Amino acid sequence: MSTRLSLAIASLVVLVVHGIVFYDQFLNRWEKHQTAYLEQARSLAKTDAERQSIDAAKPRIEQIIVTQFGESRVDRCTTCHIASDDPRFQAYSQPLHTHSYSASLGDIEKNGRWERRHKFSDFGCTICHDGQGRGLDTFYAHGEDENWPQPLLGFATQANWKPAYKAKLTGAEYMQSNCAQCHTEDSFAGTPLVTRGRQLFFEKGCYGCHRIQGLSHGTLGPDLTEVGKRWRIDYLWGHTVNPRDYSAVSFMPKFDLNDDEIKALVVFLKSRKGMNFAETTMDQYRAKLQQTSLPAGVGANADNTPSAARGEQLIAQRSCTACHRLGDKDGHISPDLSYEGLIRDDNWLMAHFKEPRSRIPDSIMPVFGFSEGDYRSITDSLLSRKTPPNFKTGEETYKGLCARCHGEKGDGKGVTYLYLDPAPRDLTKAAFMTTKPEERFLTSLKEGVPGTSMPPWERVLTDQQRKDVLDYVFKTFVKESRRELKERKVPETNPVAFTPESVNAGEQIFLQRCTGCHGRKSDGKGPNSLDISPRPRNLRNSAFINHTTDKRLFTSITYGVEGTAMPSWMDYGLTQTDIGNLINFIRSLNPKPAAAPAEGKSPKLTSRLTVRR
Amino acid sequence: MSTQTVTRSRDGWLALPGNIWRSVFRNPLPDSDLGRASTSFTNFFLHIHPVKVSRHSLKATYTFGLGLMSAFLFLILTVTGVLLMFYYVPSTTQAYDRMLDLRGTVAFGIFLRNMHRWSAHAMVAVVFLHMCRVFLTGAYKPPREFNWVLGVLLLLVTFFMSFTGYLLPWDQLAFWAITVGTSIAGYAPFVGKDVRFLLLGDSTVGQEALLRFYVLHVAVLPIVLTMLATIHFWRIRKDGGLARPPEEDALPGESSTPGPMEVVSAAPVVMATSAGAAAAAKPLLERKQYGIQGLVRGPITKVGNISDRSKFSWPSLFQAELLVFVITVAAILVVSLFFNAPLEEPVNAMHPPNPAKAPWYFLGLQEMVSYSAFWGGVGIPTIEVLILLLVPYLDRKQVGVGRWFAKERLLPNTLFITFAVLNVVLMVIGTFFRGANWEFVSPW
């Protein structure tokens, strides 16, 4: 009996669900809207013929199929919004509301009758308004479903947006990003926000890091060619306001933008959908050809004579301080430029602008490709910063200049440390600090460390200030006194002659012994490198290697480097000849500037190695 | 006179409906044991059942109806699948739009899709549970070894059916799940890359892959599955019905277990249960009308030698089967009413979601792949399947058959439960505890 009872209950459930489903499927809301429309239209009808045609009409699914813009679109919006093209319904509320007529959209009024420029039958609805044309239910049709990438504009800006942002963007403004799908002209009157956004993209230096096909070729940040297709407006907005709200690992600087600038940038970004209805593939191809040169609009000031004052302006316009520190502005990513006039010279700055990696091989600074005049101006402006700071004690000096990279605690983890390669030295590592001659630290302070972000402080700090800061470091962070090391026997210069055989032998040893940490490309990125602190040296950092003496290389390889993972290779059986060969191999990776092309770009592989790898 | 009346009443127009009915259903609703037996074996749909079944096999807590449930889910999938085929186009440019149409415009479209989707998930789960039931009751012991092997093959085909169907909506979920799933196949040594290429027809998931998965999903695999399932059912009868303890087959007053060559099934022979009916049964036995059902195994037909611990299939078995069917349908309907099948963003091959996950039943594999590509994706699964296939040949002792968690089977049961739980745990970790970059996240 219990079987029969359960059978009865289960059958009832089946029956009930069927009832609900049938009810749900056959009573459509759009039918109600259409019936209401037909009733109203009948009462507004003036002729009998009109009335008869209305009487004959039955509710049905209306659709507009648009094939001229890329993939065909099926817009069924007019099933509910059936009065959108019926001028008599201007006073009715949605969904039975006439789509407004506007001269700004190109609509023309003739004898009291409006004619649309963008006819619904040609354009459909979703091409401007977004949303999902195929849906017949507001939830899906308006794109309220979280998986639909293009929700209805008004819905996106109002219904599901953070309250803090709601007031800042209207659907009509947002629509400009869709207008720009066809109206791609650089300064189309109907899309001022897109135009402004494009300007800002260049003014604020976005293009330095981001690539947009046809516009820019930055590689540091994500490619934004299709960013509007991928992300919804709220994400773009939030990410532009503060990148780290959305991605904890993002190192995109937080730019100082006002709401109008954010709005323009976001609408511009939303208009980047990787395709353009107005462009043929040939146009895209041409755009691609041109993408290495910047558009004429960038920094086209009337006054083009280079001057320090103009440089000052440019630094502000191009948002240099989004990364750098300059005076009281600090982007917390890259070096302090406040004393640049005392640190770098004209040659260094100009060469570094054109190719930052010619000076600091692992720098992340983008190549911005400004005009020569702009670089000149910025260089002049930076070189004019020649006022040395007035620090009285070692502690003041450290906090003012060193802590930004080496950290408040001296642990090499200042605000910028993630973005510097090589990373700032961990000054608390006593094993390292107490085993190097004092002379070396003083030299580094005075002359800087070539190929790294450690600048020469010679003209910024006096001899005494430098000595004070070193004392402060030892007293506060190292906390141990220097150790006297045993006499080490190392030759002053490499006794092994620089011959192809020696380089070859060195390479063999390198491949056997060194690649685990220094990597097969000897760029310091071997498989173990991530577990090692400090990271292994990039042996292709020519500026650093060429500055380092044979004696120091010999010492480091033979006896190891205390306080780092570099072991004493003498203990592992390398002879002096082996080490000499290794050094010749390392030198062969870093041709001296004299041998290299005049504008010493990043060092090239010797042909022998290129063939080999 | 009365005969004439009957004849006349069967000739007229009025008798037409009755005549049609009787021509289709030859037996009236049975009121005797003879009628019950006759109903079972004269009906096309019922004749695959024995006339009588052991009471033990009818116990709901023995089988939980899991095998039947898998079959009924397959039936639901076939019906809804065929209906969906009327709308679906296996083309990268149209498939997603068709999904949108199904969801928004086609009458019952979304409901059909929900039913199909949830039945597919349910079938994978139920087939797996069915396997657990068979193992834990020791039902794969001789003579049922080969049916277990068929069952393992059916499980694999079910996985593959579900997997091939996963791609068809052509949304981000589908695209990346198949990208991940097929790349797991690519880890196989020597042939991995070729198998992957054969599946996808390309180096990446694209139009070719969509077409291949479609053909596999709607034509090839259903035929394979139907054939295997048919043999699976046929073997149940030929192996003597569902496995049960030998004492269930003991004749009244008999305690010894039957020899291997004797009839061990509940042979569907009409058996008079009361003394009065015995006389009526005698002429029937002489006519040997039911002998063919008794020829199950063994050298001789043992008509009448049957334990009374059995019941007529009509109505006991059919009622139980109907109940399983209605419960399955009801469950799928209710789930489909409240939960919509997921449809994510249109495919964008440039933007993988992070993490990109395979379908849930392959997340155990993906989790293992995150430790070792070869062992997790190919080595361990292959070993698992091989062990599953070999189980009935390795464990042949006739103990603990037909009983849940038999004490004599402590070791195999423990091993199996460990294996099952391990796989489920990996699946749960892969599903709920893995976030971006496959890093451990808490779902709370």
JSON list of C-alpha atoms in Angstrom, two decimals, chain A residues 32-152:
[
{"chain": "A", "resi": 32, "resn": "LYS", "atom": "CA", "xyz": [-0.42, 41.46, -22.44]},
{"chain": "A", "resi": 33, "resn": "HIS", "atom": "CA", "xyz": [1.64, 44.42, -23.65]},
{"chain": "A", "resi": 34, "resn": "GLN", "atom": "CA", "xyz": [0.62, 43.78, -27.23]},
{"chain": "A", "resi": 35, "resn": "THR", "atom": "CA", "xyz": [-3.03, 43.43, -26.34]},
{"chain": "A", "resi": 36, "resn": "ALA", "atom": "CA", "xyz": [-2.88, 46.72, -24.45]},
{"chain": "A", "resi": 37, "resn": "TYR", "atom": "CA", "xyz": [-1.22, 48.34, -27.43]},
{"chain": "A", "resi": 38, "resn": "LEU", "atom": "CA", "xyz": [-3.80, 47.04, -29.87]},
{"chain": "A", "resi": 39, "resn": "GLU", "atom": "CA", "xyz": [-6.65, 48.27, -27.68]},
{"chain": "A", "resi": 40, "resn": "GLN", "atom": "CA", "xyz": [-5.13, 51.73, -27.41]},
{"chain": "A", "resi": 41, "resn": "ALA", "atom": "CA", "xyz": [-4.33, 51.83, -31.12]},
{"chain": "A", "resi": 42, "resn": "ARG", "atom": "CA", "xyz": [-7.93, 50.90, -31.92]},
{"chain": "A", "resi": 43, "resn": "SER", "atom": "CA", "xyz": [-9.26, 53.75, -29.85]},
{"chain": "A", "resi": 44, "resn": "LEU", "atom": "CA", "xyz": [-6.83, 56.13, -31.54]},
{"chain": "A", "resi": 45, "resn": "ALA", "atom": "CA", "xyz": [-7.64, 54.83, -35.00]},
{"chain": "A", "resi": 46, "resn": "LYS", "atom": "CA", "xyz": [-9.29, 57.32, -37.33]},
{"chain": "A", "resi": 47, "resn": "THR", "atom": "CA", "xyz": [-10.50, 55.24, -40.25]},
{"chain": "A", "resi": 48, "resn": "ASP", "atom": "CA", "xyz": [-12.49, 52.04, -40.41]},
{"chain": "A", "resi": 49, "resn": "ALA", "atom": "CA", "xyz": [-9.83, 50.36, -42.49]},
{"chain": "A", "resi": 50, "resn": "GLU", "atom": "CA", "xyz": [-7.32, 51.04, -39.78]},
{"chain": "A", "resi": 51, "resn": "ARG", "atom": "CA", "xyz": [-9.68, 49.64, -37.16]},
{"chain": "A", "resi": 52, "resn": "GLN", "atom": "CA", "xyz": [-10.27, 46.53, -39.20]},
{"chain": "A", "resi": 53, "resn": "SER", "atom": "CA", "xyz": [-6.59, 45.86, -39.64]},
{"chain": "A", "resi": 54, "resn": "ILE", "atom": "CA", "xyz": [-6.14, 46.22, -35.89]},
{"chain": "A", "resi": 55, "resn": "ASP", "atom": "CA", "xyz": [-9.01, 43.83, -35.23]},
{"chain": "A", "resi": 56, "resn": "ALA", "atom": "CA", "xyz": [-7.38, 41.31, -37.53]},
{"chain": "A", "resi": 57, "resn": "ALA", "atom": "CA", "xyz": [-4.04, 41.58, -35.69]},
{"chain": "A", "resi": 58, "resn": "LYS", "atom": "CA", "xyz": [-3.16, 38.97, -33.14]},
{"chain": "A", "resi": 59, "resn": "PRO", "atom": "CA", "xyz": [-0.30, 39.13, -30.64]},
{"chain": "A", "resi": 60, "resn": "ARG", "atom": "CA", "xyz": [2.85, 37.73, -32.16]},
{"chain": "A", "resi": 61, "resn": "ILE", "atom": "CA", "xyz": [6.59, 37.88, -31.71]},
{"chain": "A", "resi": 62, "resn": "GLU", "atom": "CA", "xyz": [8.04, 40.83, -33.61]},
{"chain": "A", "resi": 63, "resn": "GLN", "atom": "CA", "xyz": [11.65, 40.78, -34.63]},
{"chain": "A", "resi": 64, "resn": "ILE", "atom": "CA", "xyz": [14.14, 42.88, -36.53]},
{"chain": "A", "resi": 65, "resn": "ILE", "atom": "CA", "xyz": [16.99, 41.01, -38.17]},
{"chain": "A", "resi": 66, "resn": "VAL", "atom": "CA", "xyz": [19.99, 43.22, -38.76]},
{"chain": "A", "resi": 67, "resn": "THR", "atom": "CA", "xyz": [22.73, 41.81, -40.93]},
{"chain": "A", "resi": 68, "resn": "GLN", "atom": "CA", "xyz": [24.77, 44.82, -41.93]},
{"chain": "A", "resi": 69, "resn": "PHE", "atom": "CA", "xyz": [26.82, 45.15, -38.74]},
{"chain": "A", "resi": 70, "resn": "GLY", "atom": "CA", "xyz": [29.08, 42.15, -38.39]},
{"chain": "A", "resi": 71, "resn": "GLU", "atom": "CA", "xyz": [27.33, 39.02, -37.22]},
{"chain": "A", "resi": 72, "resn": "SER", "atom": "CA", "xyz": [23.59, 39.12, -37.73]},
{"chain": "A", "resi": 73, "resn": "ARG", "atom": "CA", "xyz": [21.54, 40.40, -34.82]},
{"chain": "A", "resi": 74, "resn": "VAL", "atom": "CA", "xyz": [18.03, 39.36, -33.97]},
{"chain": "A", "resi": 75, "resn": "ASP", "atom": "CA", "xyz": [16.25, 42.04, -31.97]},
{"chain": "A", "resi": 76, "resn": "ARG", "atom": "CA", "xyz": [12.88, 41.05, -30.57]},
{"chain": "A", "resi": 77, "resn": "CYS", "atom": "CA", "xyz": [12.63, 44.16, -28.40]},
{"chain": "A", "resi": 78, "resn": "THR", "atom": "CA", "xyz": [9.70, 45.49, -30.43]},
{"chain": "A", "resi": 79, "resn": "THR", "atom": "CA", "xyz": [7.59, 42.55, -29.26]},
{"chain": "A", "resi": 80, "resn": "CYS", "atom": "CA", "xyz": [7.00, 44.43, -26.01]},
{"chain": "A", "resi": 81, "resn": "HIS", "atom": "CA", "xyz": [8.13, 47.89, -27.11]},
{"chain": "A", "resi": 82, "resn": "ILE", "atom": "CA", "xyz": [5.67, 47.67, -29.95]},
{"chain": "A", "resi": 83, "resn": "ALA", "atom": "CA", "xyz": [4.83, 51.37, -29.91]},
{"chain": "A", "resi": 84, "resn": "SER", "atom": "CA", "xyz": [8.45, 52.52, -30.18]},
{"chain": "A", "resi": 85, "resn": "ASP", "atom": "CA", "xyz": [7.97, 53.70, -33.74]},
{"chain": "A", "resi": 86, "resn": "ASP", "atom": "CA", "xyz": [4.36, 54.87, -33.34]},
{"chain": "A", "resi": 87, "resn": "PRO", "atom": "CA", "xyz": [4.44, 58.65, -32.77]},
{"chain": "A", "resi": 88, "resn": "ARG", "atom": "CA", "xyz": [1.02, 58.64, -31.05]},
{"chain": "A", "resi": 89, "resn": "PHE", "atom": "CA", "xyz": [2.38, 57.00, -27.90]},
{"chain": "A", "resi": 90, "resn": "GLN", "atom": "CA", "xyz": [4.74, 59.70, -26.69]},
{"chain": "A", "resi": 91, "resn": "ALA", "atom": "CA", "xyz": [2.75, 60.24, -23.52]},
{"chain": "A", "resi": 92, "resn": "TYR", "atom": "CA", "xyz": [2.53, 56.56, -22.61]},
{"chain": "A", "resi": 93, "resn": "SER", "atom": "CA", "xyz": [4.85, 54.88, -20.19]},
{"chain": "A", "resi": 94, "resn": "GLN", "atom": "CA", "xyz": [7.17, 52.00, -21.02]},
{"chain": "A", "resi": 95, "resn": "PRO", "atom": "CA", "xyz": [6.95, 49.53, -22.62]},
{"chain": "A", "resi": 96, "resn": "LEU", "atom": "CA", "xyz": [4.37, 51.30, -24.76]},
{"chain": "A", "resi": 97, "resn": "HIS", "atom": "CA", "xyz": [6.33, 54.48, -25.24]},
{"chain": "A", "resi": 98, "resn": "THR", "atom": "CA", "xyz": [7.39, 56.09, -28.49]},
{"chain": "A", "resi": 99, "resn": "HIS", "atom": "CA", "xyz": [11.15, 56.22, -28.91]},
{"chain": "A", "resi": 100, "resn": "SER", "atom": "CA", "xyz": [12.03, 59.90, -28.65]},
{"chain": "A", "resi": 101, "resn": "TYR", "atom": "CA", "xyz": [12.95, 61.87, -31.77]},
{"chain": "A", "resi": 102, "resn": "SER", "atom": "CA", "xyz": [15.99, 64.04, -31.59]},
{"chain": "A", "resi": 103, "resn": "ALA", "atom": "CA", "xyz": [17.76, 66.28, -34.06]},
{"chain": "A", "resi": 104, "resn": "SER", "atom": "CA", "xyz": [21.03, 65.37, -32.38]},
{"chain": "A", "resi": 105, "resn": "LEU", "atom": "CA", "xyz": [20.51, 61.79, -33.51]},
{"chain": "A", "resi": 106, "resn": "GLY", "atom": "CA", "xyz": [20.01, 63.06, -37.04]},
{"chain": "A", "resi": 107, "resn": "ASP", "atom": "CA", "xyz": [16.20, 62.74, -37.03]},
{"chain": "A", "resi": 108, "resn": "ILE", "atom": "CA", "xyz": [14.49, 65.22, -39.36]},
{"chain": "A", "resi": 109, "resn": "GLU", "atom": "CA", "xyz": [11.17, 66.94, -38.82]},
{"chain": "A", "resi": 110, "resn": "LYS", "atom": "CA", "xyz": [9.17, 67.57, -41.99]},
{"chain": "A", "resi": 111, "resn": "ASN", "atom": "CA", "xyz": [5.69, 69.10, -41.84]},
{"chain": "A", "resi": 112, "resn": "GLY", "atom": "CA", "xyz": [5.24, 68.00, -38.25]},
{"chain": "A", "resi": 113, "resn": "ARG", "atom": "CA", "xyz": [6.30, 64.44, -38.99]},
{"chain": "A", "resi": 114, "resn": "TRP", "atom": "CA", "xyz": [9.60, 63.13, -37.80]},
{"chain": "A", "resi": 115, "resn": "GLU", "atom": "CA", "xyz": [11.75, 60.88, -39.85]},
{"chain": "A", "resi": 116, "resn": "ARG", "atom": "CA", "xyz": [14.39, 58.82, -38.12]},
{"chain": "A", "resi": 117, "resn": "ARG", "atom": "CA", "xyz": [18.01, 58.88, -39.22]},
{"chain": "A", "resi": 118, "resn": "HIS", "atom": "CA", "xyz": [18.67, 55.52, -37.60]},
{"chain": "A", "resi": 119, "resn": "LYS", "atom": "CA", "xyz": [15.66, 53.54, -38.78]},
{"chain": "A", "resi": 120, "resn": "PHE", "atom": "CA", "xyz": [14.84, 50.68, -36.45]},
{"chain": "A", "resi": 121, "resn": "SER", "atom": "CA", "xyz": [14.40, 48.36, -39.39]},
{"chain": "A", "resi": 122, "resn": "ASP", "atom": "CA", "xyz": [18.01, 49.04, -40.44]},
{"chain": "A", "resi": 123, "resn": "PHE", "atom": "CA", "xyz": [19.70, 49.29, -37.08]},
{"chain": "A", "resi": 124, "resn": "GLY", "atom": "CA", "xyz": [17.65, 47.23, -34.67]},
{"chain": "A", "resi": 125, "resn": "CYS", "atom": "CA", "xyz": [17.77, 48.21, -31.01]},
{"chain": "A", "resi": 126, "resn": "THR", "atom": "CA", "xyz": [20.66, 46.48, -29.27]},
{"chain": "A", "resi": 127, "resn": "ILE", "atom": "CA", "xyz": [23.27, 48.08, -31.47]},
{"chain": "A", "resi": 128, "resn": "CYS", "atom": "CA", "xyz": [22.79, 51.31, -29.51]},
{"chain": "A", "resi": 129, "resn": "HIS", "atom": "CA", "xyz": [21.08, 50.21, -26.32]},
{"chain": "A", "resi": 130, "resn": "ASP", "atom": "CA", "xyz": [22.84, 46.89, -25.66]},
{"chain": "A", "resi": 131, "resn": "GLY", "atom": "CA", "xyz": [20.82, 44.21, -23.93]},
{"chain": "A", "resi": 132, "resn": "GLN", "atom": "CA", "xyz": [20.03, 40.84, -25.39]},
{"chain": "A", "resi": 133, "resn": "GLY", "atom": "CA", "xyz": [17.85, 41.09, -28.48]},
{"chain": "A", "resi": 134, "resn": "ARG", "atom": "CA", "xyz": [16.68, 37.52, -28.54]},
{"chain": "A", "resi": 135, "resn": "GLY", "atom": "CA", "xyz": [15.10, 37.47, -25.11]},
{"chain": "A", "resi": 136, "resn": "LEU", "atom": "CA", "xyz": [11.37, 37.93, -24.61]},
{"chain": "A", "resi": 137, "resn": "ASP", "atom": "CA", "xyz": [11.50, 38.27, -20.87]},
{"chain": "A", "resi": 138, "resn": "THR", "atom": "CA", "xyz": [12.83, 41.45, -19.25]},
{"chain": "A", "resi": 139, "resn": "PHE", "atom": "CA", "xyz": [15.26, 39.47, -17.13]},
{"chain": "A", "resi": 140, "resn": "TYR", "atom": "CA", "xyz": [17.07, 38.12, -20.17]},
{"chain": "A", "resi": 141, "resn": "ALA", "atom": "CA", "xyz": [16.21, 40.77, -22.75]},
{"chain": "A", "resi": 142, "resn": "HIS", "atom": "CA", "xyz": [17.52, 43.61, -20.57]},
{"chain": "A", "resi": 143, "resn": "GLY", "atom": "CA", "xyz": [20.63, 41.59, -19.78]},
{"chain": "A", "resi": 144, "resn": "GLU", "atom": "CA", "xyz": [19.98, 41.42, -16.06]},
{"chain": "A", "resi": 145, "resn": "ASP", "atom": "CA", "xyz": [21.51, 37.96, -16.14]},
{"chain": "A", "resi": 146, "resn": "GLU", "atom": "CA", "xyz": [25.02, 38.35, -14.78]},
{"chain": "A", "resi": 147, "resn": "ASN", "atom": "CA", "xyz": [26.49, 36.34, -17.62]},
{"chain": "A", "resi": 148, "resn": "TRP", "atom": "CA", "xyz": [25.35, 38.65, -20.34]},
{"chain": "A", "resi": 149, "resn": "PRO", "atom": "CA", "xyz": [28.27, 40.96, -21.11]},
{"chain": "A", "resi": 150, "resn": "GLN", "atom": "CA", "xyz": [26.20, 43.83, -22.51]},
{"chain": "A", "resi": 151, "resn": "PRO", "atom": "CA", "xyz": [23.27, 44.62, -20.25]},
{"chain": "A", "resi": 152, "resn": "LEU", "atom": "CA", "xyz": [20.88, 47.35, -21.27]}
]
